[in-house]
Amino acid sequence: MSKTPWHRDTPRAESITRARTGLTRDLRVRQRRYIAAMLVRSACVVLMAVTWNRWPALAVCALVGGVVIPYVAVVAAQAGWRQQRGARPALAWAPEEPATRVVLEPTLILPPERNTEG
């Protein structure tokens, strides 16, 4: 039986890499963001249906929200991975030098000589 505690008492070490979050985790976050936006859109549609006769201005605002939110949700869901990259480091400039020319000399390869005695 191990006597090692399950949880460490010391804080976790900080990561020194600039690695992005995993694709699975990023996909899960984007899906949750999209579902939340669609729930808000559904609430807008219900609000529009309930307030259409009583408060038409509120119903029109809910209708506009129900039309605009899907576009915003898709754009926000697709933009997740690119936003986490951060600034790209500047590329080092290297002066282009012309490639050195290599002159190949023609070589004649002859078949092996046969003995013609006989």
CSV table of N, CA and C in Angstrom, one decimal:
chain,number,residue,atom,x,y,z
A,1,MET,N,0.8,-1.2,0.0
A,1,MET,CA,0.0,0.0,0.0
A,1,MET,C,0.9,1.2,0.0
A,2,SER,N,0.6,2.2,-0.8
A,2,SER,CA,1.4,3.4,-1.0
A,2,SER,C,1.0,4.4,0.1
A,3,LYS,N,2.0,5.0,0.6
A,3,LYS,CA,1.8,6.1,1.7
A,3,LYS,C,1.9,7.5,1.1
A,4,THR,N,1.9,7.5,-0.3
A,4,THR,CA,2.0,8.8,-0.9
A,4,THR,C,0.6,9.5,-0.9
A,5,PRO,N,0.5,10.8,-0.5
A,5,PRO,CA,-0.8,11.4,-0.5
A,5,PRO,C,-1.3,11.6,-1.9
A,6,TRP,N,-2.7,11.6,-2.0
A,6,TRP,CA,-3.3,11.7,-3.3
A,6,TRP,C,-3.1,13.1,-3.9
A,7,HIS,N,-3.2,14.1,-3.0
A,7,HIS,CA,-3.1,15.5,-3.5
A,7,HIS,C,-1.8,16.1,-2.9
A,8,ARG,N,-1.2,16.9,-3.8
A,8,ARG,CA,0.1,17.6,-3.3
A,8,ARG,C,-0.3,18.8,-2.5
A,9,ASP,N,0.6,19.0,-1.5
A,9,ASP,CA,0.4,20.2,-0.6
A,9,ASP,C,1.0,21.4,-1.3
A,10,THR,N,1.9,21.2,-2.2
A,10,THR,CA,2.6,22.3,-2.8
A,10,THR,C,1.8,22.7,-4.1
A,11,PRO,N,1.9,24.0,-4.5
A,11,PRO,CA,1.2,24.4,-5.7
A,11,PRO,C,1.9,23.8,-6.9
A,12,ARG,N,1.2,23.7,-8.0
A,12,ARG,CA,1.7,23.1,-9.2
A,12,ARG,C,2.7,24.0,-9.8
A,13,ALA,N,3.7,23.5,-10.5
A,13,ALA,CA,4.7,24.2,-11.2
A,13,ALA,C,4.1,25.0,-12.4
A,14,GLU,N,4.6,26.1,-12.6
A,14,GLU,CA,4.1,26.9,-13.8
A,14,GLU,C,4.7,26.3,-15.0
A,15,SER,N,3.9,26.4,-16.1
A,15,SER,CA,4.4,25.9,-17.4
A,15,SER,C,5.3,26.9,-18.0
A,16,ILE,N,6.3,26.4,-18.6
A,16,ILE,CA,7.3,27.3,-19.3
A,16,ILE,C,7.1,27.3,-20.8
A,17,THR,N,6.2,26.5,-21.3
A,17,THR,CA,5.9,26.5,-22.7
A,17,THR,C,4.8,27.4,-23.1
A,18,ARG,N,4.8,27.7,-24.3
A,18,ARG,CA,3.7,28.5,-24.8
A,18,ARG,C,2.7,27.7,-25.6
A,19,ALA,N,2.5,26.5,-25.2
A,19,ALA,CA,1.7,25.5,-25.9
A,19,ALA,C,0.2,26.0,-25.8
A,20,ARG,N,-0.5,25.8,-26.9
A,20,ARG,CA,-1.9,26.2,-26.8
A,20,ARG,C,-2.7,25.1,-26.1
A,21,THR,N,-4.0,25.4,-25.8
A,21,THR,CA,-4.8,24.4,-25.2
A,21,THR,C,-5.1,23.3,-26.2
A,22,GLY,N,-5.4,22.1,-25.7
A,22,GLY,CA,-5.6,21.0,-26.6
A,22,GLY,C,-6.8,21.2,-27.5
A,23,LEU,N,-6.8,20.5,-28.6
A,23,LEU,CA,-7.9,20.7,-29.5
A,23,LEU,C,-9.2,20.2,-29.0
A,24,THR,N,-9.2,19.1,-28.2
A,24,THR,CA,-10.4,18.6,-27.6
A,24,THR,C,-11.0,19.6,-26.6
A,25,ARG,N,-10.2,20.2,-25.8
A,25,ARG,CA,-10.7,21.1,-24.8
A,25,ARG,C,-11.2,22.4,-25.5
A,26,ASP,N,-10.5,22.8,-26.5
A,26,ASP,CA,-10.9,24.0,-27.3
A,26,ASP,C,-12.3,23.8,-28.0
A,27,LEU,N,-12.4,22.6,-28.5
A,27,LEU,CA,-13.7,22.2,-29.2
A,27,LEU,C,-14.8,22.2,-28.2
A,28,ARG,N,-14.6,21.7,-27.0
A,28,ARG,CA,-15.6,21.6,-26.0
A,28,ARG,C,-16.0,23.0,-25.5
A,29,VAL,N,-15.1,23.9,-25.4
A,29,VAL,CA,-15.4,25.3,-25.0
A,29,VAL,C,-16.2,26.0,-26.1
A,30,ARG,N,-15.8,25.8,-27.3
A,30,ARG,CA,-16.5,26.4,-28.4
A,30,ARG,C,-18.0,25.9,-28.5
A,31,GLN,N,-18.1,24.6,-28.3
A,31,GLN,CA,-19.5,24.0,-28.4
A,31,GLN,C,-20.4,24.6,-27.2
A,32,ARG,N,-19.8,24.7,-26.1
A,32,ARG,CA,-20.6,25.3,-25.0
A,32,ARG,C,-20.9,26.7,-25.2
A,33,ARG,N,-20.0,27.5,-25.8
A,33,ARG,CA,-20.3,28.9,-26.2
A,33,ARG,C,-21.4,28.9,-27.2
A,34,TYR,N,-21.4,28.0,-28.2
A,34,TYR,CA,-22.4,28.0,-29.2
A,34,TYR,C,-23.8,27.6,-28.7
A,35,ILE,N,-23.8,26.6,-27.8
A,35,ILE,CA,-25.1,26.2,-27.2
A,35,ILE,C,-25.7,27.3,-26.3
A,36,ALA,N,-24.8,28.0,-25.6
A,36,ALA,CA,-25.3,29.1,-24.8
A,36,ALA,C,-25.9,30.2,-25.7
A,37,ALA,N,-25.3,30.5,-26.8
A,37,ALA,CA,-25.9,31.5,-27.7
A,37,ALA,C,-27.2,31.0,-28.3
A,38,MET,N,-27.3,29.7,-28.6
A,38,MET,CA,-28.6,29.2,-29.1
A,38,MET,C,-29.7,29.2,-28.1
A,39,LEU,N,-29.3,29.0,-26.8
A,39,LEU,CA,-30.3,29.1,-25.7
A,39,LEU,C,-30.8,30.5,-25.6
A,40,VAL,N,-29.9,31.5,-25.7
A,40,VAL,CA,-30.4,32.9,-25.7
A,40,VAL,C,-31.3,33.2,-26.9
A,41,ARG,N,-30.9,32.6,-28.1
A,41,ARG,CA,-31.7,32.8,-29.3
A,41,ARG,C,-33.1,32.2,-29.1
A,42,SER,N,-33.2,31.1,-28.5
A,42,SER,CA,-34.5,30.4,-28.2
A,42,SER,C,-35.3,31.3,-27.3
A,43,ALA,N,-34.7,31.9,-26.3
A,43,ALA,CA,-35.4,32.8,-25.3
A,43,ALA,C,-35.9,34.0,-26.1
A,44,CYS,N,-35.1,34.5,-27.0
A,44,CYS,CA,-35.6,35.7,-27.8
A,44,CYS,C,-36.8,35.3,-28.7
A,45,VAL,N,-36.8,34.1,-29.2
A,45,VAL,CA,-38.0,33.7,-30.0
A,45,VAL,C,-39.2,33.5,-29.2
A,46,VAL,N,-39.1,32.9,-28.0
A,46,VAL,CA,-40.2,32.8,-27.1
A,46,VAL,C,-40.7,34.2,-26.6
A,47,LEU,N,-39.7,35.1,-26.3
A,47,LEU,CA,-40.1,36.4,-25.8
A,47,LEU,C,-40.8,37.1,-26.9
A,48,MET,N,-40.4,37.0,-28.2
A,48,MET,CA,-41.1,37.6,-29.3
A,48,MET,C,-42.5,37.1,-29.4
A,49,ALA,N,-42.7,35.8,-29.3
A,49,ALA,CA,-44.0,35.2,-29.4
A,49,ALA,C,-45.0,35.7,-28.3
A,50,VAL,N,-44.4,35.8,-27.1
A,50,VAL,CA,-45.3,36.2,-26.0
A,50,VAL,C,-45.6,37.7,-26.0
A,51,THR,N,-44.7,38.5,-26.5
A,51,THR,CA,-44.9,40.0,-26.4
A,51,THR,C,-45.4,40.6,-27.7
A,52,TRP,N,-45.7,39.8,-28.7
A,52,TRP,CA,-46.0,40.4,-30.0
A,52,TRP,C,-47.2,41.3,-30.0
A,53,ASN,N,-48.3,40.9,-29.4
A,53,ASN,CA,-49.5,41.8,-29.3
A,53,ASN,C,-49.4,42.9,-28.3
A,54,ARG,N,-48.8,42.6,-27.2
A,54,ARG,CA,-48.8,43.5,-26.0
A,54,ARG,C,-47.8,44.6,-26.2
A,55,TRP,N,-46.5,44.3,-26.4
A,55,TRP,CA,-45.4,45.2,-26.6
A,55,TRP,C,-44.7,45.0,-27.9
A,56,PRO,N,-45.1,45.5,-28.9
A,56,PRO,CA,-44.5,45.2,-30.3
A,56,PRO,C,-43.1,45.7,-30.4
A,57,ALA,N,-42.7,46.7,-29.7
A,57,ALA,CA,-41.3,47.2,-29.8
A,57,ALA,C,-40.3,46.2,-29.2
A,58,LEU,N,-40.7,45.6,-28.0
A,58,LEU,CA,-39.9,44.6,-27.4
A,58,LEU,C,-39.9,43.3,-28.3
A,59,ALA,N,-41.0,43.0,-28.9
A,59,ALA,CA,-41.1,41.8,-29.8
A,59,ALA,C,-40.2,42.0,-31.0
A,60,VAL,N,-40.1,43.2,-31.5
A,60,VAL,CA,-39.3,43.4,-32.7
A,60,VAL,C,-37.8,43.3,-32.3
A,61,CYS,N,-37.5,43.8,-31.1
A,61,CYS,CA,-36.1,43.7,-30.6
A,61,CYS,C,-35.7,42.2,-30.4
A,62,ALA,N,-36.6,41.5,-29.9
A,62,ALA,CA,-36.4,40.0,-29.7
A,62,ALA,C,-36.3,39.3,-31.0
A,63,LEU,N,-37.0,39.8,-32.0
A,63,LEU,CA,-36.9,39.2,-33.4
A,63,LEU,C,-35.6,39.5,-34.0
A,64,VAL,N,-35.1,40.7,-33.8
A,64,VAL,CA,-33.8,41.1,-34.3
A,64,VAL,C,-32.7,40.2,-33.6
A,65,GLY,N,-32.8,40.1,-32.3
A,65,GLY,CA,-31.9,39.3,-31.6
A,65,GLY,C,-31.9,37.8,-32.1
A,66,GLY,N,-33.1,37.3,-32.4
A,66,GLY,CA,-33.2,35.9,-32.8
A,66,GLY,C,-32.6,35.7,-34.2
A,67,VAL,N,-32.6,36.8,-35.0
A,67,VAL,CA,-32.0,36.7,-36.3
A,67,VAL,C,-30.5,36.9,-36.3
A,68,VAL,N,-30.0,37.8,-35.5
A,68,VAL,CA,-28.6,38.2,-35.5
A,68,VAL,C,-27.7,37.2,-34.6
A,69,ILE,N,-28.3,36.6,-33.6
A,69,ILE,CA,-27.5,35.8,-32.7
A,69,ILE,C,-26.9,34.5,-33.4
A,70,PRO,N,-27.6,33.9,-34.3
A,70,PRO,CA,-26.9,32.7,-34.9
A,70,PRO,C,-25.6,33.1,-35.6
A,71,TYR,N,-25.6,34.2,-36.4
A,71,TYR,CA,-24.4,34.6,-37.1
A,71,TYR,C,-23.3,34.9,-36.1
A,72,VAL,N,-23.6,35.6,-35.0
A,72,VAL,CA,-22.6,36.0,-34.0
A,72,VAL,C,-22.1,34.7,-33.3
A,73,ALA,N,-23.0,33.7,-33.1
A,73,ALA,CA,-22.6,32.5,-32.4
A,73,ALA,C,-21.7,31.7,-33.2
A,74,VAL,N,-21.9,31.6,-34.5
A,74,VAL,CA,-21.0,30.8,-35.4
A,74,VAL,C,-19.7,31.5,-35.5
A,75,VAL,N,-19.7,32.8,-35.7
A,75,VAL,CA,-18.4,33.5,-35.8
A,75,VAL,C,-17.6,33.4,-34.5
A,76,ALA,N,-18.2,33.5,-33.4
A,76,ALA,CA,-17.5,33.4,-32.1
A,76,ALA,C,-17.0,31.9,-31.8
A,77,ALA,N,-17.8,31.0,-32.3
A,77,ALA,CA,-17.4,29.6,-32.1
A,77,ALA,C,-16.2,29.2,-33.0
A,78,GLN,N,-16.2,29.7,-34.2
A,78,GLN,CA,-15.1,29.4,-35.1
A,78,GLN,C,-13.8,30.2,-34.7
A,79,ALA,N,-13.9,31.3,-34.0
A,79,ALA,CA,-12.8,32.1,-33.8
A,79,ALA,C,-12.0,31.7,-32.5
A,80,GLY,N,-12.4,30.7,-31.9
A,80,GLY,CA,-11.7,30.3,-30.6
A,80,GLY,C,-10.3,29.9,-30.8
A,81,TRP,N,-9.9,29.1,-31.7
A,81,TRP,CA,-8.6,28.5,-31.8
A,81,TRP,C,-7.6,29.6,-32.2
A,82,ARG,N,-8.0,30.5,-33.1
A,82,ARG,CA,-7.1,31.5,-33.6
A,82,ARG,C,-6.8,32.6,-32.5
A,83,GLN,N,-7.7,32.8,-31.6
A,83,GLN,CA,-7.5,33.9,-30.6
A,83,GLN,C,-6.5,33.5,-29.6
A,84,GLN,N,-6.3,32.2,-29.4
A,84,GLN,CA,-5.4,31.8,-28.4
A,84,GLN,C,-3.9,31.8,-28.8
A,85,ARG,N,-3.6,32.0,-30.1
A,85,ARG,CA,-2.3,32.0,-30.5
A,85,ARG,C,-1.4,33.1,-30.0
A,86,GLY,N,-2.0,34.2,-29.9
A,86,GLY,CA,-1.2,35.4,-29.4
A,86,GLY,C,-0.4,35.9,-30.5
A,87,ALA,N,0.5,36.8,-30.2
A,87,ALA,CA,1.3,37.5,-31.2
A,87,ALA,C,2.4,36.5,-31.7
A,88,ARG,N,2.6,36.5,-33.0
A,88,ARG,CA,3.7,35.7,-33.5
A,88,ARG,C,5.0,36.4,-33.4
A,89,PRO,N,6.0,35.6,-33.1
A,89,PRO,CA,7.4,36.2,-33.0
A,89,PRO,C,7.8,36.7,-34.4
A,90,ALA,N,8.6,37.7,-34.4
A,90,ALA,CA,9.1,38.2,-35.6
A,90,ALA,C,10.1,37.2,-36.2
A,91,LEU,N,10.0,37.1,-37.5
A,91,LEU,CA,11.0,36.2,-38.2
A,91,LEU,C,12.3,36.9,-38.4
A,92,ALA,N,13.4,36.1,-38.2
A,92,ALA,CA,14.7,36.6,-38.4
A,92,ALA,C,15.0,36.8,-39.9
A,93,TRP,N,15.5,38.0,-40.2
A,93,TRP,CA,15.8,38.3,-41.6
A,93,TRP,C,17.1,37.8,-42.0
A,94,ALA,N,17.2,37.0,-43.0
A,94,ALA,CA,18.5,36.5,-43.5
A,94,ALA,C,18.7,37.0,-44.9
A,95,PRO,N,19.8,37.6,-45.1
A,95,PRO,CA,20.0,38.1,-46.5
A,95,PRO,C,20.2,36.9,-47.4
A,96,GLU,N,19.6,37.0,-48.6
A,96,GLU,CA,19.6,35.9,-49.5
A,96,GLU,C,20.9,36.0,-50.3
A,97,GLU,N,21.7,34.9,-50.2
A,97,GLU,CA,22.9,34.8,-51.0
A,97,GLU,C,22.7,33.9,-52.2
A,98,PRO,N,23.3,34.3,-53.3
A,98,PRO,CA,23.1,33.4,-54.4
A,98,PRO,C,23.8,32.1,-54.2
A,99,ALA,N,23.2,31.1,-54.6
A,99,ALA,CA,23.7,29.7,-54.5
A,99,ALA,C,25.0,29.6,-55.3
A,100,THR,N,26.0,28.9,-54.7
A,100,THR,CA,27.2,28.7,-55.4
A,100,THR,C,27.0,27.7,-56.5
A,101,ARG,N,27.6,28.1,-57.7
A,101,ARG,CA,27.4,27.2,-58.8
A,101,ARG,C,28.4,26.1,-58.8
A,102,VAL,N,27.9,24.9,-59.0
A,102,VAL,CA,28.8,23.7,-59.1
A,102,VAL,C,28.8,23.3,-60.5
A,103,VAL,N,30.0,23.2,-61.1
A,103,VAL,CA,30.2,22.8,-62.5
A,103,VAL,C,30.5,21.3,-62.5
A,104,LEU,N,29.6,20.6,-63.1
A,104,LEU,CA,29.8,19.2,-63.3
A,104,LEU,C,30.6,18.9,-64.5
A,105,GLU,N,31.6,18.1,-64.4
A,105,GLU,CA,32.4,17.8,-65.6
A,105,GLU,C,31.9,16.5,-66.1
A,106,PRO,N,31.8,16.4,-67.5
A,106,PRO,CA,31.3,15.2,-68.1
A,106,PRO,C,32.3,14.0,-67.8
A,107,THR,N,31.7,12.9,-67.5
A,107,THR,CA,32.5,11.7,-67.3
A,107,THR,C,32.1,10.6,-68.3
A,108,LEU,N,33.0,10.0,-68.9
A,108,LEU,CA,32.7,8.9,-69.8
A,108,LEU,C,32.9,7.6,-69.1
A,109,ILE,N,31.9,6.8,-69.0
A,109,ILE,CA,32.0,5.5,-68.4
A,109,ILE,C,32.0,4.4,-69.5
A,110,LEU,N,33.1,3.6,-69.5
A,110,LEU,CA,33.2,2.6,-70.5
A,110,LEU,C,32.9,1.2,-69.9
A,111,PRO,N,32.4,0.4,-70.8
A,111,PRO,CA,32.2,-1.0,-70.3
A,111,PRO,C,33.5,-1.7,-70.0
A,112,PRO,N,33.5,-2.7,-69.2
A,112,PRO,CA,34.7,-3.4,-68.9
A,112,PRO,C,35.3,-4.1,-70.2
A,113,GLU,N,36.6,-4.2,-70.3
A,113,GLU,CA,37.2,-4.8,-71.4
A,113,GLU,C,37.1,-6.3,-71.3
A,114,ARG,N,36.9,-7.0,-72.5
A,114,ARG,CA,36.8,-8.4,-72.5
A,114,ARG,C,38.1,-9.0,-73.1
A,115,ASN,N,38.5,-10.1,-72.6
A,115,ASN,CA,39.6,-10.8,-73.2
A,115,ASN,C,39.2,-11.4,-74.5
A,116,THR,N,39.9,-11.1,-75.5
A,116,THR,CA,39.6,-11.6,-76.9
A,116,THR,C,40.6,-12.6,-77.4
A,117,GLU,N,41.2,-13.3,-76.5
A,117,GLU,CA,42.2,-14.3,-76.8
A,117,GLU,C,41.5,-15.6,-77.4
A,118,GLY,N,42.0,-16.1,-78.3
A,118,GLY,CA,41.5,-17.3,-78.6
A,118,GLY,C,41.2,-17.9,-79.8
